[in-house]
Every structure is written in structure tokens, then in C-alpha cells.
Short mmCIF file of N, CA and C in Angstrom, two decimals:
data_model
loop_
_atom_site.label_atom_id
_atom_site.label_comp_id
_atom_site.label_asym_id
_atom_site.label_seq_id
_atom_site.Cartn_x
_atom_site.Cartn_y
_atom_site.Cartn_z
N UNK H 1 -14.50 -5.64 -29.58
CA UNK H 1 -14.33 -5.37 -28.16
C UNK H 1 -12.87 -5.61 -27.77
N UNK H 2 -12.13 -4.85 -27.20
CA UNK H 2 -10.85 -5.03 -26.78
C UNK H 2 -10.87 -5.98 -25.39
N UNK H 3 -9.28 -6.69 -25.71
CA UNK H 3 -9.70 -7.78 -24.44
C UNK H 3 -8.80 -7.28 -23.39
N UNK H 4 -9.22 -7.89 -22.74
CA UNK H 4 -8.89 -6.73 -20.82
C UNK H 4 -6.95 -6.52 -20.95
N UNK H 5 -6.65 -6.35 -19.78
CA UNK H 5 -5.41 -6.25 -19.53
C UNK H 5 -5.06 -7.47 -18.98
N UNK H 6 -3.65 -7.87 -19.47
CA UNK H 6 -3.53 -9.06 -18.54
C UNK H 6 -2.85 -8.53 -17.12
N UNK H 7 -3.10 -9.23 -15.92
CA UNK H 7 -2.26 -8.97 -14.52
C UNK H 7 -1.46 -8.78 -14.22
N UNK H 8 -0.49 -9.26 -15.02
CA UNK H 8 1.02 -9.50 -15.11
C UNK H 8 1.37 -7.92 -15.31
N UNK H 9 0.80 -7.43 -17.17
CA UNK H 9 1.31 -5.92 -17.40
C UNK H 9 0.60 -5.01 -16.32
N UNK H 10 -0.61 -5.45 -15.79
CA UNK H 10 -1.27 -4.34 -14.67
C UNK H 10 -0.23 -4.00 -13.56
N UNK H 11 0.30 -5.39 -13.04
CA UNK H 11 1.50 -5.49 -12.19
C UNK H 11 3.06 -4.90 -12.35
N UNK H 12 3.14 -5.06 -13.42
CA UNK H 12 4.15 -4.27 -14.14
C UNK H 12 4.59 -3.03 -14.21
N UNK H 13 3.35 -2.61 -14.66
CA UNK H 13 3.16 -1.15 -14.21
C UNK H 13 3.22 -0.03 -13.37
N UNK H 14 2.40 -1.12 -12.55
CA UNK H 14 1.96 -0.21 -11.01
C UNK H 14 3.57 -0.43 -10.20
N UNK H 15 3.84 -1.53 -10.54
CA UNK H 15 5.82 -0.77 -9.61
C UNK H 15 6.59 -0.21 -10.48
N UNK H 16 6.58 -0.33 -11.31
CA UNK H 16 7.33 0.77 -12.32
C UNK H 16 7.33 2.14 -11.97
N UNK H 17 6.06 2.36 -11.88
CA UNK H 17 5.27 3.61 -11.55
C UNK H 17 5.83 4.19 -10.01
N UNK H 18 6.03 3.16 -9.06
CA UNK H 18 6.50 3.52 -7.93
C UNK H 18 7.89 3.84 -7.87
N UNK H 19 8.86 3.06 -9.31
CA UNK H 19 10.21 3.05 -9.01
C UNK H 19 10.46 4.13 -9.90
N UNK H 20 9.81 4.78 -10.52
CA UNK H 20 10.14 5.69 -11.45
C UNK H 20 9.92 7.15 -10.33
N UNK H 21 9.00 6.80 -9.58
CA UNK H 21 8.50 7.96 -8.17
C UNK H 21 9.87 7.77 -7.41
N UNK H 22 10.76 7.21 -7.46
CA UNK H 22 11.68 6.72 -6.59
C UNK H 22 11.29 5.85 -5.03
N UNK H 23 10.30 5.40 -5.16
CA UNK H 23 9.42 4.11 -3.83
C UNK H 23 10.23 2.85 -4.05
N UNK H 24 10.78 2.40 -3.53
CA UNK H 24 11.22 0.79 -3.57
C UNK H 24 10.49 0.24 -2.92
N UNK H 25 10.22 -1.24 -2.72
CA UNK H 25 9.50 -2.29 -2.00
C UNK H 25 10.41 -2.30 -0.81
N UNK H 26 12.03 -2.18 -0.71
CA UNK H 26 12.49 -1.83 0.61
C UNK H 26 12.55 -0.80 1.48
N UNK H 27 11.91 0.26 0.75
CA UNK H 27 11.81 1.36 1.64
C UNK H 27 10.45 0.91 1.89
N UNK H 28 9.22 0.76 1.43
CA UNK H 28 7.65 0.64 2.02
C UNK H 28 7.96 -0.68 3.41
N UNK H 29 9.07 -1.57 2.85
CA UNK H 29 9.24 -2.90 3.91
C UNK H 29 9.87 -2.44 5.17
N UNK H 30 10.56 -1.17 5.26
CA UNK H 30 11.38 -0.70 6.18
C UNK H 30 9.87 0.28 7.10
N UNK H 31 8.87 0.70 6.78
CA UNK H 31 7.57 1.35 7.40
C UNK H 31 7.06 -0.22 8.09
N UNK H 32 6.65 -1.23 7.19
CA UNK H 32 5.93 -2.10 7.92
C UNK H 32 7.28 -2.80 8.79
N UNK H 33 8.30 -2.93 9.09
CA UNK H 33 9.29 -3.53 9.60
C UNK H 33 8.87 -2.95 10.76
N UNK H 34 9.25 -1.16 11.18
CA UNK H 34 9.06 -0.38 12.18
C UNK H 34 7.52 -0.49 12.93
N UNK H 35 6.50 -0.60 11.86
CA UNK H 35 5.09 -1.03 12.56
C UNK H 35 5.08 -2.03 13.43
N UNK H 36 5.49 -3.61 13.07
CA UNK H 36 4.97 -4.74 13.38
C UNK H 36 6.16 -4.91 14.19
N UNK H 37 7.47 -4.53 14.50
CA UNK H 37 8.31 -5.07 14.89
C UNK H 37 8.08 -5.22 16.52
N UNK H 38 7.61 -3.93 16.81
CA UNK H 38 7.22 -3.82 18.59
C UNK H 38 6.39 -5.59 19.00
N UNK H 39 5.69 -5.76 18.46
CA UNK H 39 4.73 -6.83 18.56
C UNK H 39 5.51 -8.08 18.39
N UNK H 40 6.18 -8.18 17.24
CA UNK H 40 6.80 -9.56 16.87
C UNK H 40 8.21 -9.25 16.58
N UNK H 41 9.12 -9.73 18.22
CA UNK H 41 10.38 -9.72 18.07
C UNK H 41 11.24 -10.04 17.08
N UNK H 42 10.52 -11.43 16.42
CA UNK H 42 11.40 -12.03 15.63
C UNK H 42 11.30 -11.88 14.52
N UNK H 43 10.44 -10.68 13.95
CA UNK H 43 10.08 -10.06 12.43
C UNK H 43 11.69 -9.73 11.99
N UNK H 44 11.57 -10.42 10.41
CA UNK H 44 12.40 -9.96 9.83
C UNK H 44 12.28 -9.17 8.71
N UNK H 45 13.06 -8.55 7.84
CA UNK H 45 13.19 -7.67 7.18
C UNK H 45 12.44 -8.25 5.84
N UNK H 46 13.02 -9.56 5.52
CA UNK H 46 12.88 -10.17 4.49
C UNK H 46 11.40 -10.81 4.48
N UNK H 47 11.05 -10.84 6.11
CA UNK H 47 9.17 -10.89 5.89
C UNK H 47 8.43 -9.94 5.57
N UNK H 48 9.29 -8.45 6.10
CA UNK H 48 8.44 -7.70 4.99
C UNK H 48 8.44 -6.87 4.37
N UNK H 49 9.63 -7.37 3.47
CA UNK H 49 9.70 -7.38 1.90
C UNK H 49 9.02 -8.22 1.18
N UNK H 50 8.65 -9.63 1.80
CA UNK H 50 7.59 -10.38 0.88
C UNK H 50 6.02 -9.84 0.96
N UNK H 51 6.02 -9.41 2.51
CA UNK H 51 4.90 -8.65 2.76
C UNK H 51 4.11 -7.81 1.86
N UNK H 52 5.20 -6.97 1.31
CA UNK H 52 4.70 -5.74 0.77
C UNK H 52 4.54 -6.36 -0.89
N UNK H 53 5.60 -7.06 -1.34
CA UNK H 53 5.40 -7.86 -2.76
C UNK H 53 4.47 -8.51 -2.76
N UNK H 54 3.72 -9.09 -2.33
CA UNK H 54 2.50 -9.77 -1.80
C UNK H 54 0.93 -8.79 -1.92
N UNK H 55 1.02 -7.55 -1.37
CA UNK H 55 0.17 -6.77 -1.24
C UNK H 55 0.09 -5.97 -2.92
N UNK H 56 1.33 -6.03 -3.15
CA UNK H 56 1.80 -5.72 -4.69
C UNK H 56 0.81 -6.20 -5.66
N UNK H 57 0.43 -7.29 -5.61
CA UNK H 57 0.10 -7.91 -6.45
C UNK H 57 -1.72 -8.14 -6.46
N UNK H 58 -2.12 -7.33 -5.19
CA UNK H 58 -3.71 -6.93 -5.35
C UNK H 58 -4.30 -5.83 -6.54
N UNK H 59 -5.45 -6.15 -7.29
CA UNK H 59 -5.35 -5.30 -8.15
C UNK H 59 -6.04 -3.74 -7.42
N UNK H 60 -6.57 -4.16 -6.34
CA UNK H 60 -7.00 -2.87 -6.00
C UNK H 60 -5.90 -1.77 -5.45
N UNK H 61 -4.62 -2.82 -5.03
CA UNK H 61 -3.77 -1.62 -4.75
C UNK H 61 -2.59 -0.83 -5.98
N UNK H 62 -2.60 -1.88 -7.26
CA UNK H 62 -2.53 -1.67 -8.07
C UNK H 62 -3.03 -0.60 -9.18
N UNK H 63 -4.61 -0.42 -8.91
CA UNK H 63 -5.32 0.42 -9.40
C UNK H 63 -4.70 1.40 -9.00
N UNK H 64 -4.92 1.61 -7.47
CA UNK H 64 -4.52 2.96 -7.12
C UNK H 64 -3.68 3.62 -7.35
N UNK H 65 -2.14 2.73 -7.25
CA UNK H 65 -0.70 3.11 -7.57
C UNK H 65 -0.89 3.75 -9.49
N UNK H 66 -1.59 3.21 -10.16
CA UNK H 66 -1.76 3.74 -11.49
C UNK H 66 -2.57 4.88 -11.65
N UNK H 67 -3.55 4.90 -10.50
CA UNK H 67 -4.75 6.43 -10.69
C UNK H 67 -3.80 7.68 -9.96
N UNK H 68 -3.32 7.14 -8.89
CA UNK H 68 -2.58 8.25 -8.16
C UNK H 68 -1.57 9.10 -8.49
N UNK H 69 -0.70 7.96 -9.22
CA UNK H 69 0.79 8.67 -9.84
C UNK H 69 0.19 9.18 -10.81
N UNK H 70 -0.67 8.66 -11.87
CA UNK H 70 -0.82 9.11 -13.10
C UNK H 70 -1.62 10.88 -12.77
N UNK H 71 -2.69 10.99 -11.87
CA UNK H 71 -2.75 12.58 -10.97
C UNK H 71 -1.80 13.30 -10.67
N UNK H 72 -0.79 12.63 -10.21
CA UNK H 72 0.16 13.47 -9.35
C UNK H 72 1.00 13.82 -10.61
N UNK H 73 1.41 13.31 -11.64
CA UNK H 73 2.43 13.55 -12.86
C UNK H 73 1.56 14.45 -14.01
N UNK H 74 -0.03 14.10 -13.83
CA UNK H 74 -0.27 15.78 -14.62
C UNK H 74 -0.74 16.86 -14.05
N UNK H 75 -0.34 16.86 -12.30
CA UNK H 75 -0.43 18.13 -11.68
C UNK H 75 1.02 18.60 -11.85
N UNK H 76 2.06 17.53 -11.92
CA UNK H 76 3.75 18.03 -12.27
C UNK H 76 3.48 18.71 -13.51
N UNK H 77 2.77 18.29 -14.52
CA UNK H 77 2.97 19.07 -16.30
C UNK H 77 1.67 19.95 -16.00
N UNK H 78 1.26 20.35 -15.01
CA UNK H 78 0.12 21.29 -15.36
C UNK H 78 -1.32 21.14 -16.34
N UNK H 79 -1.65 20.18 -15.88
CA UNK H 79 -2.67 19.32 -16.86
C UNK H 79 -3.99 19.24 -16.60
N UNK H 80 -4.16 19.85 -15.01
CA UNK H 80 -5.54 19.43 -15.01
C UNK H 80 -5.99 20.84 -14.56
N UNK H 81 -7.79 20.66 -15.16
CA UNK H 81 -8.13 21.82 -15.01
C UNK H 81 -8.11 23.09 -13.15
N UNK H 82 -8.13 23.93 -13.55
CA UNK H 82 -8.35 24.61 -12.04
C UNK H 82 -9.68 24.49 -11.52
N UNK H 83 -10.19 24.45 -10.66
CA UNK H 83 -9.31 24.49 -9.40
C UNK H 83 -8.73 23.16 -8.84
N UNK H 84 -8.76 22.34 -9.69
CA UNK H 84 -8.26 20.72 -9.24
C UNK H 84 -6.89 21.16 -9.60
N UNK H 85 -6.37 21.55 -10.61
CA UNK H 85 -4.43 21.85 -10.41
C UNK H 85 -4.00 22.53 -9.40
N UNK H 86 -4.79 23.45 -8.84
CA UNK H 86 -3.97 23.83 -7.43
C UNK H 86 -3.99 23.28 -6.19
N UNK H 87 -5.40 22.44 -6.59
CA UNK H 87 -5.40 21.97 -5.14
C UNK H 87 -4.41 20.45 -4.85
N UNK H 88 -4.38 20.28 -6.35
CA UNK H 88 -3.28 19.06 -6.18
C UNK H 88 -1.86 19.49 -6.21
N UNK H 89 -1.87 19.91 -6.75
CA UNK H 89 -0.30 20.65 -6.58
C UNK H 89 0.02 20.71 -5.48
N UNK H 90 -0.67 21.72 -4.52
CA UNK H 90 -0.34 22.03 -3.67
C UNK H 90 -0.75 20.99 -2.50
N UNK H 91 -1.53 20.24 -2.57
CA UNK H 91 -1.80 19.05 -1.57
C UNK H 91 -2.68 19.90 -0.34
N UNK H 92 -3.64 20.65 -0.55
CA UNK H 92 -4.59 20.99 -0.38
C UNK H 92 -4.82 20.24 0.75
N UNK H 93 -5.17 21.36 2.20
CA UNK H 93 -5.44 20.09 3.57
C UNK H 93 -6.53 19.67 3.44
N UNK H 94 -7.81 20.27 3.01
CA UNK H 94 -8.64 19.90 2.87
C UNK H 94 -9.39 18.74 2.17
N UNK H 95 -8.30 18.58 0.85
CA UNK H 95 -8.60 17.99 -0.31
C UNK H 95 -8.53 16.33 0.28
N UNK H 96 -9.59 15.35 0.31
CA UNK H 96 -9.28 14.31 0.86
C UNK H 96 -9.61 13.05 0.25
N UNK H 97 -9.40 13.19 -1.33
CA UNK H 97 -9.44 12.55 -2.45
C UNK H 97 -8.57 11.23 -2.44
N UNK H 98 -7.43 12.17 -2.14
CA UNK H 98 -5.93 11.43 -2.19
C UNK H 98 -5.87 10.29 -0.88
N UNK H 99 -6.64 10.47 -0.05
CA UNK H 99 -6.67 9.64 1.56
C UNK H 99 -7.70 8.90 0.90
N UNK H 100 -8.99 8.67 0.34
CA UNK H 100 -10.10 8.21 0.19
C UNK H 100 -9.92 6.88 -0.88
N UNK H 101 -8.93 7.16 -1.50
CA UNK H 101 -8.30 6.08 -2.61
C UNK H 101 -7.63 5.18 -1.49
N UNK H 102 -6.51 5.54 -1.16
CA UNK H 102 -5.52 4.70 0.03
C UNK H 102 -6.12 3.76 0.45
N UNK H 103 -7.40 4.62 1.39
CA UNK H 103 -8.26 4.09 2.19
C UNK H 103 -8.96 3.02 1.94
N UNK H 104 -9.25 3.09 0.70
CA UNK H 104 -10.46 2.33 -0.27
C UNK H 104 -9.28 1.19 -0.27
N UNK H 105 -8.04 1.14 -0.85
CA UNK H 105 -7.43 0.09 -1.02
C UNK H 105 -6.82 -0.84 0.19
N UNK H 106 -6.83 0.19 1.55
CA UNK H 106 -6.78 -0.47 2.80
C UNK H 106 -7.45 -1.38 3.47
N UNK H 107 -8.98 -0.70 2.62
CA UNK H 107 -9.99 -2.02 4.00
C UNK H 107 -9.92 -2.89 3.29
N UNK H 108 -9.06 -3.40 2.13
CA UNK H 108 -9.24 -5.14 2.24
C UNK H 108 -8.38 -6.00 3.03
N UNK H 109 -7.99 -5.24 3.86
CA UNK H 109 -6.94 -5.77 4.75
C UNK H 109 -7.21 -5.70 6.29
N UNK H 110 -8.49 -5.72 6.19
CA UNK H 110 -9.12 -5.25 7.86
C UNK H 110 -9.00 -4.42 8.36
N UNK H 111 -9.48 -3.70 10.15
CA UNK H 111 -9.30 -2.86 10.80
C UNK H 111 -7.47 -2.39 11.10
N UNK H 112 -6.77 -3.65 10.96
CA UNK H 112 -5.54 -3.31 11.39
C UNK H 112 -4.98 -2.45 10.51
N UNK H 113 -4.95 -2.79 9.21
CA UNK H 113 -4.63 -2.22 7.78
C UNK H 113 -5.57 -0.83 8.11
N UNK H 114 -6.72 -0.52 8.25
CA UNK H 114 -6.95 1.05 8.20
C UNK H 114 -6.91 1.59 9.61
N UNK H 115 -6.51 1.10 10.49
CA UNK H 115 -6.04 1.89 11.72
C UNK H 115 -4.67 2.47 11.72
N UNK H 116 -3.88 1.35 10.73
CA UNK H 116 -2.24 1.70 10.63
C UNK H 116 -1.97 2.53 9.69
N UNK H 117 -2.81 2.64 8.67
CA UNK H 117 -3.14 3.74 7.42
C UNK H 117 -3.54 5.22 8.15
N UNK H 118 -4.72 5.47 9.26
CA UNK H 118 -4.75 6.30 9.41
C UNK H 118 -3.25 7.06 10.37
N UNK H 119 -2.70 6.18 10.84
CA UNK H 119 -1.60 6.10 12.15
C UNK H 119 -0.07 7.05 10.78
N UNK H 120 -0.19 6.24 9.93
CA UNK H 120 0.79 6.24 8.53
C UNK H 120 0.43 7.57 8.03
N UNK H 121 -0.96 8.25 7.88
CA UNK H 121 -0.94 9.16 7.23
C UNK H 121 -1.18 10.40 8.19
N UNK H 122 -0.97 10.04 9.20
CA UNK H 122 -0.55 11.36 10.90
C UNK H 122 0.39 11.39 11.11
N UNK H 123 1.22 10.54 10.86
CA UNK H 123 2.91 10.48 11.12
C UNK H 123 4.16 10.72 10.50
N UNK H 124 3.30 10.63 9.29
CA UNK H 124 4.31 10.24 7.33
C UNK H 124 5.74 9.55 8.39
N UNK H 125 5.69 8.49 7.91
CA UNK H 125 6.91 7.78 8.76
C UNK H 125 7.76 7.61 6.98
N UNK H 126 9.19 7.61 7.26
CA UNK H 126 9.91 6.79 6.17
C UNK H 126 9.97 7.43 5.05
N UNK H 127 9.66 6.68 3.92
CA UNK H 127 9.73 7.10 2.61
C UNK H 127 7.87 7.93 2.40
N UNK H 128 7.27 7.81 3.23
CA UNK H 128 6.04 8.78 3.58
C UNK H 128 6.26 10.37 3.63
N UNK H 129 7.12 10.30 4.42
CA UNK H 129 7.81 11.71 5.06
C UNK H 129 8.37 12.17 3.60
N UNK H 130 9.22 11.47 3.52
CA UNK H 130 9.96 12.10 2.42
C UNK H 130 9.12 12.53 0.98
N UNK H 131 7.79 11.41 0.56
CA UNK H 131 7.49 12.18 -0.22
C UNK H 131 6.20 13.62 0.09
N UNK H 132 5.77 13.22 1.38
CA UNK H 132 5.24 14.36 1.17
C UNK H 132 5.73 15.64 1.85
N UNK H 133 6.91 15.88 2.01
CA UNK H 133 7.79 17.06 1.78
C UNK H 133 8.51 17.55 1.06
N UNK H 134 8.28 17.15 -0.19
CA UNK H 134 9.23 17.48 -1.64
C UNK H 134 8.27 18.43 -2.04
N UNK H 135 8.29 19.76 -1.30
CA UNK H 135 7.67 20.62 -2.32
C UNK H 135 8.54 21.25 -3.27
N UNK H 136 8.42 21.40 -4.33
CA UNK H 136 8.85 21.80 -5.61
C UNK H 136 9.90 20.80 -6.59
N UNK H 137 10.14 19.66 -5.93
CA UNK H 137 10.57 18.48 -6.32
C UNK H 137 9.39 17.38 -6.64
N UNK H 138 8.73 17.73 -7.86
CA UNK H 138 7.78 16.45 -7.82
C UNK H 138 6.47 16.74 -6.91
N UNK H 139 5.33 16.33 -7.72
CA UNK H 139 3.52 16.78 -6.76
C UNK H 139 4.01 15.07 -6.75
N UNK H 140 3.24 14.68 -4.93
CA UNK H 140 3.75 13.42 -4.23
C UNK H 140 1.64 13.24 -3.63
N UNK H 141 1.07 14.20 -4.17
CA UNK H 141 0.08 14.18 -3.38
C UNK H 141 -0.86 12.89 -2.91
N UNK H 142 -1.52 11.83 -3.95
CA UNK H 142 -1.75 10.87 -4.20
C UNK H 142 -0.31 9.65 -3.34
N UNK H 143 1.03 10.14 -4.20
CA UNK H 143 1.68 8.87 -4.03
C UNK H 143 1.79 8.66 -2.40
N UNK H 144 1.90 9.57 -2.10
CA UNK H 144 1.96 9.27 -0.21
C UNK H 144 0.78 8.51 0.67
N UNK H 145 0.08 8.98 -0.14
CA UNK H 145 -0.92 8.00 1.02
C UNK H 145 -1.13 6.77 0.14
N UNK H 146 -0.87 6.09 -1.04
CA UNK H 146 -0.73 5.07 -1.10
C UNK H 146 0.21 4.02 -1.25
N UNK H 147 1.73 5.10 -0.53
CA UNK H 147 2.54 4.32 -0.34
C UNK H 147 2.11 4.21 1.60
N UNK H 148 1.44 4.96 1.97
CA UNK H 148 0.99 4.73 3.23
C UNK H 148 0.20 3.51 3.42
N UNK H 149 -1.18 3.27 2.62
CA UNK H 149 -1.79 2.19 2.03
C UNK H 149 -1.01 0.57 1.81
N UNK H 150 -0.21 0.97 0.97
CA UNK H 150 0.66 -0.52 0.59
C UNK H 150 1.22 -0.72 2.17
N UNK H 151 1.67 -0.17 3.12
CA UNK H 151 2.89 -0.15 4.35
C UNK H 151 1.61 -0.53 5.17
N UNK H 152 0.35 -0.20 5.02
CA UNK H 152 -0.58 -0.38 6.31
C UNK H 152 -0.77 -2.14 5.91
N UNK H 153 -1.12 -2.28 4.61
CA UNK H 153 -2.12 -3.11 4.31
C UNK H 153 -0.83 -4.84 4.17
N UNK H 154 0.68 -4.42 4.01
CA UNK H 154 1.41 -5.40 4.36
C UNK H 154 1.79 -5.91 6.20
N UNK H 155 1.52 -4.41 6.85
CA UNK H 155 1.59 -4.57 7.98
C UNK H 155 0.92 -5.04 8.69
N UNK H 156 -1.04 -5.13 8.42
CA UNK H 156 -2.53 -5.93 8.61
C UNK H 156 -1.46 -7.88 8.04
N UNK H 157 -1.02 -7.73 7.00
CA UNK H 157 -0.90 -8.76 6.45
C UNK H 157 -0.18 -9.84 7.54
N UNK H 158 1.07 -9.33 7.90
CA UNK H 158 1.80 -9.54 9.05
C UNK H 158 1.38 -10.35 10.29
N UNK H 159 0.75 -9.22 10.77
CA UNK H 159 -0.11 -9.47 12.16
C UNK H 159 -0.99 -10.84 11.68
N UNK H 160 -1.45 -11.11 11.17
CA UNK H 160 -2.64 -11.78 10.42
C UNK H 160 -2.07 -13.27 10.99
N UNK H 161 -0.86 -13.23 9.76
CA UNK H 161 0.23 -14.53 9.46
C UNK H 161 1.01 -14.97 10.72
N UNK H 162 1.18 -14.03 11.66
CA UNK H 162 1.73 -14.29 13.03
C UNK H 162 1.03 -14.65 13.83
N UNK H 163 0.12 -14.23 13.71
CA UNK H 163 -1.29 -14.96 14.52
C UNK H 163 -1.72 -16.91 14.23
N UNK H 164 -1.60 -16.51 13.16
CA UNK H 164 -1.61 -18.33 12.59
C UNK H 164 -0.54 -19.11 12.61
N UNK H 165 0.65 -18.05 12.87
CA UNK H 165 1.86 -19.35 13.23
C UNK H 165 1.73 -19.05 14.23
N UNK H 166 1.19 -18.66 15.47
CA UNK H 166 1.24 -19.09 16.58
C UNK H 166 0.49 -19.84 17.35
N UNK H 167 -0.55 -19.94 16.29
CA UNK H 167 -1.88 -21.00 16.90
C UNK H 167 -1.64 -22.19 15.56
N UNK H 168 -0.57 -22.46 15.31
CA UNK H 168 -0.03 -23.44 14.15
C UNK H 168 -0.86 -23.94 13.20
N UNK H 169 -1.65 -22.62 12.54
CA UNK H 169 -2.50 -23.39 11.63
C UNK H 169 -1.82 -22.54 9.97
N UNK H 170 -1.92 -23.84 9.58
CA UNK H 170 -1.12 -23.87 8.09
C UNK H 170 -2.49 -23.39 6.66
N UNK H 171 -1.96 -22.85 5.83
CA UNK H 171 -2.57 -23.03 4.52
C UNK H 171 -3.85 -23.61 4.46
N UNK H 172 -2.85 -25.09 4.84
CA UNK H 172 -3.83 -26.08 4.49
C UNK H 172 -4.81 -26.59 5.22
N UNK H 173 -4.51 -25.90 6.50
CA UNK H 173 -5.71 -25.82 7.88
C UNK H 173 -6.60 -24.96 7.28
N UNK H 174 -6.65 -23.75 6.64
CA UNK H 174 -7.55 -23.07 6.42
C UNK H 174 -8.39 -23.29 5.34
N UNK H 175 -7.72 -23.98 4.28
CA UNK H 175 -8.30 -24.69 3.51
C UNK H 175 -9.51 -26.08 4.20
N UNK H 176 -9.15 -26.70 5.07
CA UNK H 176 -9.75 -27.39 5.31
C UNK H 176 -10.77 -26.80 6.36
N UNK H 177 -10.91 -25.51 6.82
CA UNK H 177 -11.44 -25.28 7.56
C UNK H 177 -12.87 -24.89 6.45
N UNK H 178 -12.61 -23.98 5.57
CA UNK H 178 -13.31 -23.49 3.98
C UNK H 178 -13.78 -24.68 3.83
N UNK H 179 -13.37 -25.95 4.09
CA UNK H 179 -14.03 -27.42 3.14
C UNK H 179 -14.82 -28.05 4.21
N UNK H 180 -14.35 -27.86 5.01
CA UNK H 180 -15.36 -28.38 6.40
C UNK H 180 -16.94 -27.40 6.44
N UNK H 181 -16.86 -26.42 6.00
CA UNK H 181 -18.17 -25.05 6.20
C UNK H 181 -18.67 -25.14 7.47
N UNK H 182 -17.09 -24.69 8.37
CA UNK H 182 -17.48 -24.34 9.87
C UNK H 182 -19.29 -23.39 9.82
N UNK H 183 -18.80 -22.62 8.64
CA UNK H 183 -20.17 -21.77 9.41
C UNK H 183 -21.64 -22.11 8.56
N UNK H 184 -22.54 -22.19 8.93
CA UNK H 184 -23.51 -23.13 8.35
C UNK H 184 -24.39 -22.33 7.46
#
């Protein structure tokens, strides 16, 4: 029996995969920057850049970043059968495969994360925009909505963490809240 993958190379991967797409963690941090910033004056850049490195490191958004690109790079070499190569190629309006993955990797991040996902994938804001208007430069079909995904689901993250520093509860409040079994 072969033994699993370790996290680390799963992790490895899945940004590789994004930096080889040309996605940086500062361009996805520059979408959730513009999201959350209206709300929280004092958001900085560098919160979310950890934001999004943070969300990085879920394997479900991980998965995706590896199922998606790896679609979108053999609709680039012509690889998959028809009528699935044209409809990916061409990013098909109908086709809603590519949103259904995102999506899937959004709701672990609550309503905020798939309200801002759907908001992200009506708007293509950022490095969104850009990839899904590269026609004939690269099939982006997949990678856009789960670079939409990663930008929603650091931006849910955000809101979350601002909420608890403002009602000053730490880590270790929540931990003790888990050890107390508020709920019975």
C-alpha cells in the first residue's frame, strides 16, 4: 500500500502551481485587502498576506488549486476529450464545474467567504480579471475562481479575527471556551 502524501509536498505544490500560473499570495492579498478594507480601517497589507498564507495551507483549498490548474493545463495541450476540451477551453458560460470546486472550498469559511466568492466571481476584481481575460494566453478557466475562492475565504478569515480583537478574546479564550463545553 503506498503511504499518503505528506502536507508539506501537498503544500508545495499547490503554490507552485499558482506561481508557475503567474498568482502570487500578493496579488490574491491585494483582492482581500480591497474587500475587508471598507470595514476595517486599520487593515493592513501584511494581514492579508498572512491571511491568504494561512488559507494556503487548508487541504481543501489545496486540492483544488491541484485539480483546477492541472484541468486548465490539459485544456492548454489539448488533452481532454470533446466536448469537455471545448468547453474548457473556452470557459463555457454555462459550464459551472469550475465555480462548484471554488465554492466547495469556500464554505469552510462561512457565509462571508461564499457571499464574497460569489461577489469575486461577478466582478473578477485584480489578478481575477486578469486571468480570466487571457484568451489565447493560457486556459485560466478553473484557476480564476479559485483564486477567487482563496481571496473570499482569507477575506471570511479577516472579518472573523477582527471581530475577536474587538471583543478581546484571544486563542486562548477560545480554547477555554472549547474546555469549558459552553454548549451542553
Amino acid at each position: 500500500m503506498q503511504k499518503p502524501i505528506h502536507s508539506k509536498e501537498v503544500t508545495k505544490a499547490a503554490i507552485n502551481k499558482l506561481t508557475e500560473r503567474g498568482v502570487s499570495i500578493e496579488a490574491i492579498a491585494e483582492i482581500v485587502f480591497e474587500m475587508q478594507f471598507p470595514y476595517h480601517r486599520e487593515l493592513k497589507m501584511e494581514d492579508c498576506i498572512d491571511s491568504v498564507k494561512k488559507v494556503l495551507l487548508k487541504r481543501e483549498i489545496q486540492h483544488a488549486i491541484l485539480v483546477g490548474v492541472e484541468l486548465d493545463q490539459l485544456a492548454e495541450k489539448k488533452m481532454l476529450s470533446e466536448p469537455l476540451q471545448s468547453i474548457v477551453e473556452t470557459d463555457e458560460g454555462l459550464f459551472g464545474v469550475d465555480e462548484t470546486i471554488a465554492l466547495g472550498a469556500a464554505l469552510g469559511y462561512g457565509s462571508i467567504a461564499v457571499t464574497t466568492f460569489g461577489h469575486l466571481d461577478k466582478n473578477k476584481i485584480g489578478i481575477i480579471h486578469d486571468l480570466d481575460t487571457k484568451r489565447g494566453k493560457g486556459v485560466h478557466t478553473f484557476l480564476d475562481d479559485i483564486v477567487a475562492s482563496i481571496a473570499a475565504n482569507a477575506s471570511s478569515r479577516i472579518a472573523h479575527r477582527l471581530r475577536d480583537k474587538e471583543e478581546n478574546i484571544s486563542s486562548e479564550d477560545k480554547k477555554k471556551f472549547e474546555d469549558e463545553e459552553l454548549i451542553g
